[in-house]
Every structure is written in structure tokens, then in C-alpha cells.
Amino acid sequence: MTTRDRESLKRSLFATIESERDRLKTAARDIWESPEVAFRESESSERLQSILREEGFDVEAGIGGVETAFVARYGDEDPVVGTMGEFDALPGMSQRATAERDPVEPGAPGHGCGHNLFGVGSLGGALAVKRAIEDGRLDGSVVFFGTPAEEAGGGKVYMVRAGAFDDVDAVVSWHPGWYNAPNKGSCLANDAFTFTFEGETSHAAAAPEAGRSALDAVQLMNTGVEYMREHVPDAARIHYAVQNGGSAANVVPGEASVEYLVRAPEREEVERLSEWVRDIADAAATMTRTDCTATKTAGLYGVLPNHSLADAIRANMEQAEFSLDDEQAAFAADLRETLGDVEGALGELSESDREAARDAAMFTRPVDATDDEIVGSYSTDSGDVSWNVPLGRFRAATWPVGTPAHSWQAVAAGAELGTAGMEFAANVIAATMADLLADDDLRAEARAEFERRSAGHEYESPLPGDADPYELVSR
Ligand SMILES: [Zn+2]
């Protein structure tokens, strides 16, 4: 395909997405209005599935034992490109689409991470590529992965374990944010555990010698980990929360439990540190004459970056247009006011970009990756996907400048304002998937980089052996 043909193909992809604007915006709004938390996103999942079925995709749901996980495929020829869409909400984040803190229902969930836009934006990209395959302008297949439970439980890890990504050549994905940039960095791998200690209850004053305190074990375990902390690599993170510390001061606690998260840049390091934490739990049980049960509840890989795909994404950002209507611009300005000083957030940008963003409500000009060679202090289940197939990632500006994820402002922006960035993301995804289908060299380059970066590390699912996500999450 000549460069000129490729450019006209991309313009037609953008035109398809523009012609579907109302349908996509309505879907994003519907999901925003019925926020559902991890593993319970049945309506949101069905909302996306129904559009894909209408478009002629083959849809298979319930992937890897997760009811809301699905794979929608169009075409049965090689090459195969994919994109992912998340759609879970966050507990307690309920908020109206207003520029002041105002929950729809206090304590109810809300889309604080913009996943309503995430799912529909990726779907828009898949839909445009599907039309191009249908019209004979592209050869190959396109797959949309409906990936639930990103915020808790790691839905993608179950999909990976079920082999959902096995026959895909490359995947392009995004996440809402406040600027437009490809991702070139990584993040932390992690393991999650619940440690439950069993002792003996007894009257704490009358017969303490008959009791064995499970809470003592939790306290000693936490103290042991605090002493361990000095001797772990700087980038490692260990956090805990006591889930059950007994029920009354005059009863020796017979049962107590604590939840742990162990994170580090390398998967191997996480496993080494997790083993150390488990040894400390066993030692605390020995000291207190209690029994300890360790349950691993989740595990994730860090992201394996792919610069070949990030560069293709960056180039397509220059071709995709970003347009805000007057109403969106006005709401962005009102919302930006409520954020106050965002100097800390601006620090992610280069000096010249910082100047341009400082006085803007929305920063829509694409910029280069801000995370090159950086290991971000977060974890995502996209990491496991990136260890199984070359994955290109980017962020798009759905929120006003400096908006933190998981804030009420992010929820408010996700209802309507954020659909501008969502459409931009759909364009970038469609154009990059088209590049991957049309350009054998790009596919080969992305694959070679994947092989080089993953060399010497065999991917093994970090999930506990027979993990049932519903059991682990409803703990
Ligand atoms: Zn998110």
C-alpha cells in the first residue's frame, strides 16, 4: 500500500468514527450512568457486546471463568490485530456531571477512571477497522477484547490464562488521562495475599493463659515486615491492611487476618519478596503458637513496553484530529477551576509542553512519551497481556489539565466532555491497527522487540493454581 493510499485509508477510518459519534457517545453515557464495579459489570459488558453483535462480530462471553469477560472477532484471516476495552467503575465514586462535588447517590460507584470512555473508545476503533476489512480496503481480522475488573481482581490475567490472546499479532490499547501521549514505560508487578491466623479464644482477664492470640500474630508479622523493609530494593513497595483484628478487648482474639500487597518492577523480585513475607507470617505463627493460612488472591506482571508500537501510535496522533465543541470547552474550564494548583502534575511534561498546558483547560496537542525508561508506581493487568503479545499503549486527554484519576472531577468529565478524547483515541487505535494490518514490517518489528525484551523470562501465570475470581473478590 502506498503512503498516499494509507493516508486516504486513515481518513476513511476517521470518517467512519465521526459518522458513529452519536452512537458511541450514547453508549459511553449509558455505561457512565449505570456504573458497575469489578466482576459485576454485566450491563456494561452487554452494552458493548450488543453493538459488536449488531456489527457482525462473533462474540464469545465468559472467558476464563469471568462472566463479563468477552472476545469479539471479525474476520478469519491473518494477520490479526486487537484492542482492549475496560468498563468497570470504582466503589464510592458517585458524582454528577457538574463542576462541584455532588454525588448522584452517596457511597455508590462511579466512573472515576474513565473506563466507560475506555471501553467505547476502543470499540470505535475496532468498528472502523472492521468496516475497512468488510469493504476490502484491509486484509486480516480484528478482535475487541472486553476486559472487566481492572480496578480489582485483574480480569485480563484470567483471560490470558484462558489463551484469549494467543493468536493475535499485536494489541493497541489506551487509557483516559489529561494529555495525549504514547506510553514507553513500565510499572510494578505485584502479588496480593490474605494471611489468616487461628489461635484460641479465652477470657482475656480470667484465663489469658488458656488463650492464643491471632491478633498478636498479625502484629508480629507486620512488625517483622517493617524490619524487612530496610533491606528491599528502593523501587519495591509493601503495603498491608488489617481485615480482622478480633471483636472485643476482653476476649483473646481467636482469629485475625491481614491483607498484603507486594510490588516490585521485576516479576522475579516480587516472588522473592513474597516468599520472605510468607516466611515472616509463618514465624509470627510459631512465636504466638497459632496457625497461619496464606491465600494468594491475585498477581500481576509489570508492563513490557513496545517502542515500535508506541512510535506508530505517536505518528497517528499527528493525523487524528482532536475537536472540542463550545459546551465541552466551557465545562472543561469550570472543572479546571476546581483543581486549584496542578503544578505537581505538570511536572510530567517537558518544559515547553508545561508552558502550553499551564493556562489551558484541556491540553489537546499530542506530546512524546513522558514515561520513557520510567517504572511507574502503579500496577495494571495490561502487564500480563504485554508479556503474551506485543502491546502498544497510550493515553488520551479526556479530563482537564492535571486531573488525577479516581477523583470526582474525572467522574464528572467522563459523562460528556471526555467523549472528545474518546473519539480521538478511537481514531488513533483504528489508524494504528490499520498500520499493523497493512504493514508487515511494523508487525515484524513489534514482534522482534517483544522477543528481545522478554528473552530469558518465560511467562507463567501469576494467578494461584485454581483461582476462582468470584471467591477471591467476594472475600
Ligand atoms: Zn483505569
GROMACS .gro file of C-alpha atoms and ligand atoms in nm:
model
  476
    1MET     CA    1   0.000   0.000   0.000
    2THR     CA    2   0.146   0.339  -0.094
    3THR     CA    3   0.179   0.616   0.162
    4ARG     CA    4  -0.096   0.808  -0.015
    5ASP     CA    5  -0.329   0.506  -0.008
    6ARG     CA    6  -0.254   0.461   0.359
    7GLU     CA    7  -0.340   0.824   0.429
    8SER     CA    8  -0.668   0.805   0.244
    9LEU     CA    9  -0.749   0.480   0.427
   10LYS     CA   10  -0.693   0.656   0.759
   11ARG     CA   11  -0.913   0.947   0.658
   12SER     CA   12  -1.190   0.698   0.580
   13LEU     CA   13  -1.143   0.530   0.921
   14PHE     CA   14  -1.174   0.871   1.091
   15ALA     CA   15  -1.486   0.944   0.882
   16THR     CA   16  -1.644   0.615   0.993
   17ILE     CA   17  -1.582   0.701   1.358
   18GLU     CA   18  -1.721   1.051   1.310
   19SER     CA   19  -2.034   0.908   1.148
   20GLU     CA   20  -2.080   0.683   1.454
   21ARG     CA   21  -2.024   0.968   1.700
   22ASP     CA   22  -2.378   0.976   1.842
   23ARG     CA   23  -2.395   0.601   1.882
   24LEU     CA   24  -2.058   0.590   2.060
   25LYS     CA   25  -2.136   0.887   2.283
   26THR     CA   26  -2.469   0.733   2.384
   27ALA     CA   27  -2.302   0.404   2.475
   28ALA     CA   28  -2.036   0.582   2.683
   29ARG     CA   29  -2.308   0.784   2.859
   30ASP     CA   30  -2.519   0.473   2.929
   31ILE     CA   31  -2.224   0.294   3.090
   32TRP     CA   32  -2.138   0.612   3.286
   33GLU     CA   33  -2.497   0.631   3.416
   34SER     CA   34  -2.502   0.270   3.540
   35PRO     CA   35  -2.159   0.230   3.698
   36GLU     CA   36  -2.079  -0.130   3.793
   37VAL     CA   37  -1.776  -0.242   3.996
   38ALA     CA   38  -1.524  -0.517   3.915
   39PHE     CA   39  -1.668  -0.857   3.814
   40ARG     CA   40  -2.025  -0.722   3.841
   41GLU     CA   41  -2.027  -0.525   3.514
   42SER     CA   42  -2.296  -0.732   3.343
   43GLU     CA   43  -2.497  -0.442   3.193
   44SER     CA   44  -2.186  -0.254   3.081
   45SER     CA   45  -2.039  -0.567   2.924
   46GLU     CA   46  -2.369  -0.643   2.748
   47ARG     CA   47  -2.395  -0.282   2.623
   48LEU     CA   48  -2.060  -0.322   2.440
   49GLN     CA   49  -2.132  -0.678   2.325
   50SER     CA   50  -2.465  -0.578   2.170
   51ILE     CA   51  -2.304  -0.314   1.945
   52LEU     CA   52  -2.038  -0.562   1.834
   53ARG     CA   53  -2.301  -0.826   1.757
   54GLU     CA   54  -2.503  -0.573   1.555
   55GLU     CA   55  -2.185  -0.503   1.360
   56GLY     CA   56  -2.137  -0.869   1.274
   57PHE     CA   57  -1.859  -0.957   1.517
   58ASP     CA   58  -1.858  -1.313   1.661
   59VAL     CA   59  -1.890  -1.261   2.034
   60GLU     CA   60  -1.787  -1.515   2.295
   61ALA     CA   61  -1.850  -1.425   2.659
   62GLY     CA   62  -1.749  -1.578   2.992
   63ILE     CA   63  -1.380  -1.606   2.901
   64GLY     CA   64  -1.151  -1.768   3.162
   65GLY     CA   65  -1.439  -1.820   3.405
   66VAL     CA   66  -1.519  -1.446   3.420
   67GLU     CA   67  -1.882  -1.393   3.310
   68THR     CA   68  -1.831  -1.031   3.199
   69ALA     CA   69  -1.511  -1.101   3.000
   70PHE     CA   70  -1.561  -1.139   2.626
   71VAL     CA   71  -1.383  -1.166   2.293
   72ALA     CA   72  -1.546  -1.018   1.980
   73ARG     CA   73  -1.388  -1.112   1.650
   74TYR     CA   74  -1.441  -1.006   1.290
   75GLY     CA   75  -1.268  -1.194   1.011
   76ASP     CA   76  -1.093  -1.530   1.000
   77GLU     CA   77  -0.777  -1.441   0.815
   78ASP     CA   78  -0.427  -1.344   0.921
   79PRO     CA   79  -0.293  -1.108   1.033
   80VAL     CA   80  -0.494  -1.050   1.349
   81VAL     CA   81  -0.492  -0.721   1.540
   82GLY     CA   82  -0.667  -0.650   1.866
   83THR     CA   83  -0.771  -0.376   2.102
   84MET     CA   84  -0.894  -0.387   2.462
   85GLY     CA   85  -1.177  -0.208   2.636
   86GLU     CA   86  -1.228  -0.177   3.011
   87PHE     CA   87  -1.565  -0.083   3.162
   88ASP     CA   88  -1.557  -0.131   3.541
   89ALA     CA   89  -1.630   0.153   3.784
   90LEU     CA   90  -1.492   0.238   4.130
   91PRO     CA   91  -1.680   0.196   4.457
   92GLY     CA   92  -1.785   0.515   4.635
   93MET     CA   93  -1.708   0.750   4.343
   94SER     CA   94  -2.064   0.853   4.255
   95GLN     CA   95  -2.071   1.204   4.105
   96ARG     CA   96  -2.293   1.410   3.874
   97ALA     CA   97  -2.163   1.578   3.558
   98THR     CA   98  -2.124   1.910   3.740
   99ALA     CA   99  -1.830   2.133   3.830
  100GLU     CA  100  -1.885   2.087   4.204
  101ARG     CA  101  -1.864   1.782   4.430
  102ASP     CA  102  -2.215   1.633   4.410
  103PRO     CA  103  -2.272   1.257   4.424
  104VAL     CA  104  -2.572   1.110   4.242
  105GLU     CA  105  -2.601   0.871   4.536
  106PRO     CA  106  -2.353   0.899   4.824
  107GLY     CA  107  -2.141   0.584   4.856
  108ALA     CA  108  -2.249   0.442   4.519
  109PRO     CA  109  -1.994   0.357   4.246
  110GLY     CA  110  -1.878   0.598   3.977
  111HIS     CA  111  -1.651   0.603   3.671
  112GLY     CA  112  -1.351   0.767   3.840
  113CYS     CA  113  -1.101   0.611   3.600
  114GLY     CA  114  -1.294   0.686   3.280
  115HIS     CA  115  -1.341   0.320   3.189
  116ASN     CA  116  -1.679   0.398   3.028
  117LEU     CA  117  -1.478   0.602   2.773
  118PHE     CA  118  -1.201   0.343   2.759
  119GLY     CA  119  -1.435   0.060   2.652
  120VAL     CA  120  -1.632   0.259   2.398
  121GLY     CA  121  -1.327   0.438   2.252
  122SER     CA  122  -1.154   0.108   2.177
  123LEU     CA  123  -1.480  -0.028   2.037
  124GLY     CA  124  -1.498   0.271   1.799
  125GLY     CA  125  -1.150   0.186   1.671
  126ALA     CA  126  -1.241  -0.182   1.622
  127LEU     CA  127  -1.561  -0.089   1.442
  128ALA     CA  128  -1.383   0.136   1.191
  129VAL     CA  129  -1.124  -0.132   1.111
  130LYS     CA  130  -1.399  -0.391   1.073
  131ARG     CA  131  -1.574  -0.172   0.812
  132ALA     CA  132  -1.245  -0.138   0.622
  133ILE     CA  133  -1.199  -0.516   0.621
  134GLU     CA  134  -1.559  -0.561   0.511
  135ASP     CA  135  -1.509  -0.318   0.220
  136GLY     CA  136  -1.190  -0.494   0.112
  137ARG     CA  137  -0.970  -0.196   0.199
  138LEU     CA  138  -0.779  -0.404   0.457
  139ASP     CA  139  -0.697  -0.775   0.484
  140GLY     CA  140  -0.697  -0.969   0.807
  141SER     CA  141  -0.905  -0.984   1.126
  142VAL     CA  142  -0.983  -0.752   1.414
  143VAL     CA  143  -1.054  -0.856   1.772
  144PHE     CA  144  -1.207  -0.650   2.052
  145PHE     CA  145  -1.124  -0.782   2.400
  146GLY     CA  146  -1.385  -0.689   2.660
  147THR     CA  147  -1.166  -0.680   2.971
  148PRO     CA  148  -1.353  -0.647   3.303
  149ALA     CA  149  -1.229  -0.599   3.658
  150GLU     CA  150  -0.920  -0.386   3.602
  151GLU     CA  151  -0.970  -0.198   3.930
  152ALA     CA  152  -0.984  -0.513   4.142
  153GLY     CA  153  -0.903  -0.872   4.068
  154GLY     CA  154  -0.715  -0.840   3.737
  155GLY     CA  155  -0.970  -0.969   3.484
  156LYS     CA  156  -0.717  -0.974   3.199
  157VAL     CA  157  -0.495  -1.223   3.383
  158TYR     CA  158  -0.782  -1.476   3.372
  159MET     CA  159  -0.831  -1.405   3.001
  160VAL     CA  160  -0.458  -1.452   2.937
  161ARG     CA  161  -0.462  -1.780   3.130
  162ALA     CA  162  -0.751  -1.900   2.910
  163GLY     CA  163  -0.538  -1.832   2.599
  164ALA     CA  164  -0.758  -1.546   2.471
  165PHE     CA  165  -0.461  -1.351   2.331
  166ASP     CA  166  -0.276  -1.649   2.182
  167ASP     CA  167  -0.346  -1.596   1.811
  168VAL     CA  168  -0.322  -1.217   1.800
  169ASP     CA  169  -0.027  -1.047   1.628
  170ALA     CA  170  -0.043  -0.721   1.825
  171VAL     CA  171  -0.276  -0.527   2.055
  172VAL     CA  172  -0.329  -0.150   2.072
  173SER     CA  173  -0.484  -0.001   2.383
  174TRP     CA  174  -0.523   0.330   2.567
  175HIS     CA  175  -0.633   0.487   2.893
  176PRO     CA  176  -0.810   0.814   2.975
  177GLY     CA  177  -0.590   1.094   3.112
  178TRP     CA  178  -0.533   1.470   3.073
  179TYR     CA  179  -0.287   1.471   2.781
  180ASN     CA  180  -0.223   1.277   2.461
  181ALA     CA  181   0.095   1.068   2.461
  182PRO     CA  182   0.212   0.716   2.382
  183ASN     CA  183   0.342   0.504   2.672
  184LYS     CA  184   0.701   0.381   2.662
  185GLY     CA  185   0.745   0.295   3.027
  186SER     CA  186   0.665   0.008   3.258
  187CYS     CA  187   0.505  -0.030   3.600
  188LEU     CA  188   0.520  -0.258   3.905
  189ALA     CA  189   0.444  -0.631   3.911
  190ASN     CA  190   0.261  -0.743   4.223
  191ASP     CA  191   0.126  -1.024   4.439
  192ALA     CA  192  -0.169  -0.998   4.679
  193PHE     CA  193  -0.225  -1.222   4.981
  194THR     CA  194  -0.455  -1.269   5.274
  195PHE     CA  195  -0.293  -1.413   5.587
  196THR     CA  196  -0.536  -1.564   5.835
  197PHE     CA  197  -0.418  -1.666   6.182
  198GLU     CA  198  -0.608  -1.907   6.406
  199GLY     CA  199  -0.546  -1.918   6.783
  200GLU     CA  200  -0.762  -1.993   7.087
  201THR     CA  201  -1.018  -1.760   7.239
  202SER     CA  202  -1.036  -1.724   7.616
  203HIS     CA  203  -1.136  -1.467   7.880
  204ALA     CA  204  -0.865  -1.205   7.848
  205ALA     CA  205  -0.858  -1.133   8.225
  206ALA     CA  206  -0.973  -1.457   8.391
  207ALA     CA  207  -0.791  -1.713   8.175
  208PRO     CA  208  -0.534  -1.546   7.946
  209GLU     CA  209  -0.304  -1.849   7.982
  210ALA     CA  210  -0.568  -2.058   7.800
  211GLY     CA  211  -0.574  -1.826   7.501
  212ARG     CA  212  -0.350  -1.792   7.196
  213SER     CA  213  -0.391  -1.454   7.028
  214ALA     CA  214  -0.427  -1.446   6.650
  215LEU     CA  215  -0.404  -1.066   6.669
  216ASP     CA  216  -0.060  -1.096   6.832
  217ALA     CA  217   0.047  -1.295   6.526
  218VAL     CA  218  -0.078  -1.021   6.291
  219GLN     CA  219   0.105  -0.755   6.493
  220LEU     CA  220   0.429  -0.953   6.500
  221MET     CA  221   0.402  -1.027   6.130
  222ASN     CA  222   0.357  -0.657   6.049
  223THR     CA  223   0.649  -0.567   6.277
  224GLY     CA  224   0.864  -0.830   6.106
  225VAL     CA  225   0.780  -0.683   5.765
  226GLU     CA  226   0.868  -0.334   5.889
  227TYR     CA  227   1.218  -0.464   5.974
  228MET     CA  228   1.238  -0.640   5.637
  229ARG     CA  229   1.152  -0.314   5.458
  230GLU     CA  230   1.500  -0.165   5.508
  231HIS     CA  231   1.652  -0.448   5.306
  232VAL     CA  232   1.438  -0.448   4.992
  233PRO     CA  233   1.521  -0.260   4.669
  234ASP     CA  234   1.413   0.107   4.660
  235ALA     CA  235   1.150   0.051   4.393
  236ALA     CA  236   0.977  -0.228   4.587
  237ARG     CA  237   0.656  -0.145   4.776
  238ILE     CA  238   0.489  -0.348   5.050
  239HIS     CA  239   0.153  -0.243   5.199
  240TYR     CA  240  -0.091  -0.407   5.437
  241ALA     CA  241  -0.432  -0.357   5.591
  242VAL     CA  242  -0.572  -0.549   5.888
  243GLN     CA  243  -0.903  -0.703   5.784
  244ASN     CA  244  -0.994  -0.866   6.113
  245GLY     CA  245  -0.832  -0.785   6.445
  246GLY     CA  246  -1.068  -0.960   6.683
  247SER     CA  247  -1.404  -0.849   6.814
  248ALA     CA  248  -1.375  -0.745   7.178
  249ALA     CA  249  -1.090  -0.642   7.411
  250ASN     CA  250  -1.196  -0.884   7.684
  251VAL     CA  251  -1.173  -1.186   7.453
  252VAL     CA  252  -0.835  -1.315   7.335
  253PRO     CA  253  -0.879  -1.294   6.954
  254GLY     CA  254  -0.905  -1.646   6.816
  255GLU     CA  255  -0.896  -1.536   6.455
  256ALA     CA  256  -0.731  -1.241   6.281
  257SER     CA  257  -0.637  -1.161   5.925
  258VAL     CA  258  -0.429  -0.914   5.729
  259GLU     CA  259  -0.416  -0.835   5.357
  260TYR     CA  260  -0.080  -0.775   5.188
  261LEU     CA  261   0.032  -0.629   4.856
  262VAL     CA  262   0.393  -0.683   4.745
  263ARG     CA  263   0.518  -0.486   4.444
  264ALA     CA  264   0.845  -0.453   4.252
  265PRO     CA  265   0.949  -0.376   3.892
  266GLU     CA  266   1.050  -0.736   3.810
  267ARG     CA  267   0.819  -1.033   3.849
  268GLU     CA  268   1.108  -1.243   3.990
  269GLU     CA  269   1.172  -0.980   4.257
  270VAL     CA  270   0.805  -0.984   4.361
  271GLU     CA  271   0.820  -1.360   4.401
  272ARG     CA  272   1.137  -1.343   4.610
  273LEU     CA  273   0.991  -1.075   4.839
  274SER     CA  274   0.658  -1.259   4.865
  275GLU     CA  275   0.838  -1.569   4.986
  276TRP     CA  276   1.015  -1.360   5.251
  277VAL     CA  277   0.680  -1.212   5.366
  278ARG     CA  278   0.532  -1.564   5.385
  279ASP     CA  279   0.827  -1.679   5.598
  280ILE     CA  280   0.764  -1.387   5.834
  281ALA     CA  281   0.397  -1.492   5.862
  282ASP     CA  282   0.500  -1.849   5.949
  283ALA     CA  283   0.750  -1.718   6.204
  284ALA     CA  284   0.481  -1.500   6.365
  285ALA     CA  285   0.260  -1.810   6.393
  286THR     CA  286   0.545  -2.000   6.557
  287MET     CA  287   0.607  -1.720   6.808
  288THR     CA  288   0.242  -1.700   6.909
  289ARG     CA  289   0.154  -2.072   6.894
  290THR     CA  290  -0.113  -2.001   6.631
  291ASP     CA  291  -0.172  -2.144   6.283
  292CYS     CA  292  -0.129  -1.939   5.968
  293THR     CA  293  -0.305  -1.987   5.633
  294ALA     CA  294  -0.169  -1.781   5.344
  295THR     CA  295  -0.404  -1.732   5.048
  296LYS     CA  296  -0.269  -1.572   4.734
  297THR     CA  297  -0.555  -1.366   4.591
  298ALA     CA  298  -0.402  -1.203   4.283
  299GLY     CA  299  -0.080  -1.149   4.092
  300LEU     CA  300   0.023  -0.926   3.803
  301TYR     CA  301   0.320  -0.870   3.574
  302GLY     CA  302   0.463  -0.525   3.507
  303VAL     CA  303   0.420  -0.387   3.155
  304LEU     CA  304   0.668  -0.494   2.886
  305PRO     CA  305   0.699  -0.175   2.677
  306ASN     CA  306   0.696  -0.178   2.298
  307HIS     CA  307   0.855   0.129   2.145
  308SER     CA  308   0.788   0.019   1.785
  309LEU     CA  309   0.415   0.033   1.857
  310ALA     CA  310   0.447   0.349   2.068
  311ASP     CA  311   0.617   0.526   1.775
  312ALA     CA  312   0.342   0.414   1.535
  313ILE     CA  313   0.083   0.546   1.782
  314ARG     CA  314   0.268   0.878   1.816
  315ALA     CA  315   0.272   0.925   1.438
  316ASN     CA  316  -0.101   0.857   1.415
  317MET     CA  317  -0.170   1.115   1.687
  318GLU     CA  318  -0.050   1.380   1.439
  319GLN     CA  319  -0.309   1.268   1.184
  320ALA     CA  320  -0.607   1.219   1.413
  321GLU     CA  321  -0.791   1.538   1.495
  322PHE     CA  322  -0.897   1.647   1.839
  323SER     CA  323  -1.206   1.866   1.845
  324LEU     CA  324  -1.393   2.013   2.139
  325ASP     CA  325  -1.727   2.187   2.098
  326ASP     CA  326  -1.805   2.514   2.282
  327GLU     CA  327  -2.003   2.344   2.553
  328GLN     CA  328  -1.723   2.096   2.621
  329ALA     CA  329  -1.465   2.376   2.631
  330ALA     CA  330  -1.677   2.578   2.876
  331PHE     CA  331  -1.734   2.280   3.108
  332ALA     CA  332  -1.362   2.195   3.094
  333ALA     CA  333  -1.278   2.549   3.207
  334ASP     CA  334  -1.523   2.528   3.501
  335LEU     CA  335  -1.390   2.190   3.608
  336ARG     CA  336  -1.027   2.304   3.570
  337GLU     CA  337  -1.101   2.585   3.821
  338THR     CA  338  -1.187   2.331   4.091
  339LEU     CA  339  -0.849   2.156   4.062
  340GLY     CA  340  -0.650   2.451   4.200
  341ASP     CA  341  -0.272   2.420   4.178
  342VAL     CA  342  -0.172   2.143   3.935
  343GLU     CA  343   0.200   2.229   3.920
  344GLY     CA  344   0.288   1.882   4.055
  345ALA     CA  345   0.103   1.707   3.775
  346LEU     CA  346   0.252   1.941   3.511
  347GLY     CA  347   0.595   1.811   3.614
  348GLU     CA  348   0.532   1.506   3.396
  349LEU     CA  349   0.560   1.722   3.084
  350SER     CA  350   0.866   1.872   2.915
  351GLU     CA  351   0.927   2.240   2.988
  352SER     CA  352   0.776   2.372   2.666
  353ASP     CA  353   0.469   2.147   2.693
  354ARG     CA  354   0.429   2.256   3.054
  355GLU     CA  355   0.410   2.619   2.945
  356ALA     CA  356   0.143   2.535   2.690
  357ALA     CA  357  -0.061   2.325   2.932
  358ARG     CA  358  -0.038   2.557   3.234
  359ASP     CA  359  -0.307   2.801   3.123
  360ALA     CA  360  -0.518   2.561   2.919
  361ALA     CA  361  -0.835   2.390   3.040
  362MET     CA  362  -0.776   2.095   2.806
  363PHE     CA  363  -0.430   2.013   2.667
  364THR     CA  364  -0.506   1.853   2.331
  365ARG     CA  365  -0.176   1.881   2.141
  366PRO     CA  366  -0.011   1.536   2.125
  367VAL     CA  367   0.326   1.506   2.301
  368ASP     CA  368   0.605   1.247   2.307
  369ALA     CA  369   0.605   0.970   2.568
  370THR     CA  370   0.656   1.113   2.917
  371ASP     CA  371   0.744   0.776   3.073
  372ASP     CA  372   1.036   0.656   2.858
  373GLU     CA  373   1.257   0.431   3.076
  374ILE     CA  374   1.034   0.503   3.378
  375VAL     CA  375   0.881   0.235   3.600
  376GLY     CA  376   0.557   0.393   3.721
  377SER     CA  377   0.445   0.330   4.079
  378TYR     CA  378   0.123   0.156   3.980
  379SER     CA  379   0.018  -0.188   3.860
  380THR     CA  380  -0.221  -0.291   3.583
  381ASP     CA  381  -0.343  -0.619   3.443
  382SER     CA  382  -0.238  -0.494   3.097
  383GLY     CA  383   0.106  -0.611   3.212
  384ASP     CA  384   0.010  -0.976   3.168
  385VAL     CA  385  -0.122  -0.905   2.818
  386SER     CA  386   0.207  -0.731   2.728
  387TRP     CA  387   0.404  -1.045   2.823
  388ASN     CA  388   0.197  -1.253   2.580
  389VAL     CA  389   0.157  -1.030   2.275
  390PRO     CA  390   0.323  -0.704   2.160
  391LEU     CA  391   0.114  -0.430   2.325
  392GLY     CA  392   0.110  -0.061   2.228
  393ARG     CA  393  -0.040   0.177   2.484
  394PHE     CA  394  -0.122   0.545   2.502
  395ARG     CA  395  -0.323   0.796   2.698
  396ALA     CA  396  -0.571   1.045   2.559
  397ALA     CA  397  -0.698   1.371   2.704
  398THR     CA  398  -1.045   1.306   2.838
  399TRP     CA  399  -1.005   1.524   3.151
  400PRO     CA  400  -0.897   1.885   3.218
  401VAL     CA  401  -0.527   1.960   3.273
  402GLY     CA  402  -0.388   1.799   3.588
  403THR     CA  403  -0.699   1.597   3.678
  404PRO     CA  404  -0.597   1.300   3.895
  405ALA     CA  405  -0.753   0.962   3.813
  406HIS     CA  406  -1.001   0.842   4.076
  407SER     CA  407  -1.115   1.198   4.154
  408TRP     CA  408  -1.470   1.336   4.137
  409GLN     CA  409  -1.355   1.566   3.857
  410ALA     CA  410  -1.259   1.260   3.649
  411VAL     CA  411  -1.608   1.117   3.703
  412ALA     CA  412  -1.774   1.448   3.609
  413ALA     CA  413  -1.564   1.477   3.291
  414GLY     CA  414  -1.646   1.122   3.185
  415ALA     CA  415  -2.013   1.186   3.112
  416GLU     CA  416  -1.979   1.411   2.807
  417LEU     CA  417  -1.664   1.627   2.796
  418GLY     CA  418  -1.443   1.318   2.782
  419THR     CA  419  -1.609   1.184   2.467
  420ALA     CA  420  -1.391   1.426   2.264
  421GLY     CA  421  -1.076   1.250   2.385
  422MET     CA  422  -1.254   0.916   2.346
  423GLU     CA  423  -1.313   0.987   1.976
  424PHE     CA  424  -0.950   1.094   1.936
  425ALA     CA  425  -0.847   0.763   2.099
  426ALA     CA  426  -1.077   0.566   1.867
  427ASN     CA  427  -0.908   0.735   1.569
  428VAL     CA  428  -0.556   0.658   1.695
  429ILE     CA  429  -0.648   0.295   1.767
  430ALA     CA  430  -0.809   0.248   1.425
  431ALA     CA  431  -0.514   0.407   1.241
  432THR     CA  432  -0.256   0.204   1.434
  433MET     CA  433  -0.444  -0.124   1.383
  434ALA     CA  434  -0.468  -0.039   1.012
  435ASP     CA  435  -0.091   0.017   1.004
  436LEU     CA  436  -0.041  -0.322   1.167
  437LEU     CA  437  -0.265  -0.499   0.916
  438ALA     CA  438  -0.118  -0.323   0.614
  439ASP     CA  439   0.248  -0.314   0.710
  440ASP     CA  440   0.432  -0.647   0.751
  441ASP     CA  441   0.748  -0.466   0.861
  442LEU     CA  442   0.576  -0.293   1.153
  443ARG     CA  443   0.434  -0.624   1.272
  444ALA     CA  444   0.773  -0.792   1.243
  445GLU     CA  445   0.946  -0.504   1.422
  446ALA     CA  446   0.694  -0.509   1.710
  447ARG     CA  447   0.734  -0.887   1.741
  448ALA     CA  448   1.116  -0.871   1.733
  449GLU     CA  449   1.116  -0.607   2.008
  450PHE     CA  450   0.877  -0.821   2.214
  451GLU     CA  451   1.109  -1.123   2.174
  452ARG     CA  452   1.415  -0.919   2.265
  453ARG     CA  453   1.262  -0.762   2.578
  454SER     CA  454   1.109  -1.085   2.706
  455ALA     CA  455   1.411  -1.306   2.628
  456GLY     CA  456   1.511  -1.528   2.919
  457HIS     CA  457   1.183  -1.477   3.108
  458GLU     CA  458   0.919  -1.744   3.048
  459TYR     CA  459   0.569  -1.610   3.124
  460GLU     CA  460   0.396  -1.809   3.396
  461SER     CA  461   0.051  -1.708   3.511
  462PRO     CA  462   0.088  -1.532   3.847
  463LEU     CA  463  -0.261  -1.650   3.947
  464PRO     CA  464  -0.290  -1.904   4.225
  465GLY     CA  465  -0.342  -2.254   4.081
  466ASP     CA  466  -0.719  -2.295   4.061
  467ALA     CA  467  -0.818  -1.938   4.145
  468ASP     CA  468  -1.187  -1.862   4.116
  469PRO     CA  469  -1.214  -1.483   4.072
  470TYR     CA  470  -1.556  -1.463   4.237
  471GLU     CA  471  -1.440  -1.638   4.551
  472LEU     CA  472  -1.128  -1.423   4.578
  473VAL     CA  473  -1.302  -1.092   4.522
  474SER     CA  474  -1.603  -1.151   4.747
  475ARG     CA  475  -1.374  -1.231   5.039
  476ZN      ZN  476  -0.811   0.288   3.488
   0.00000   0.00000   0.00000
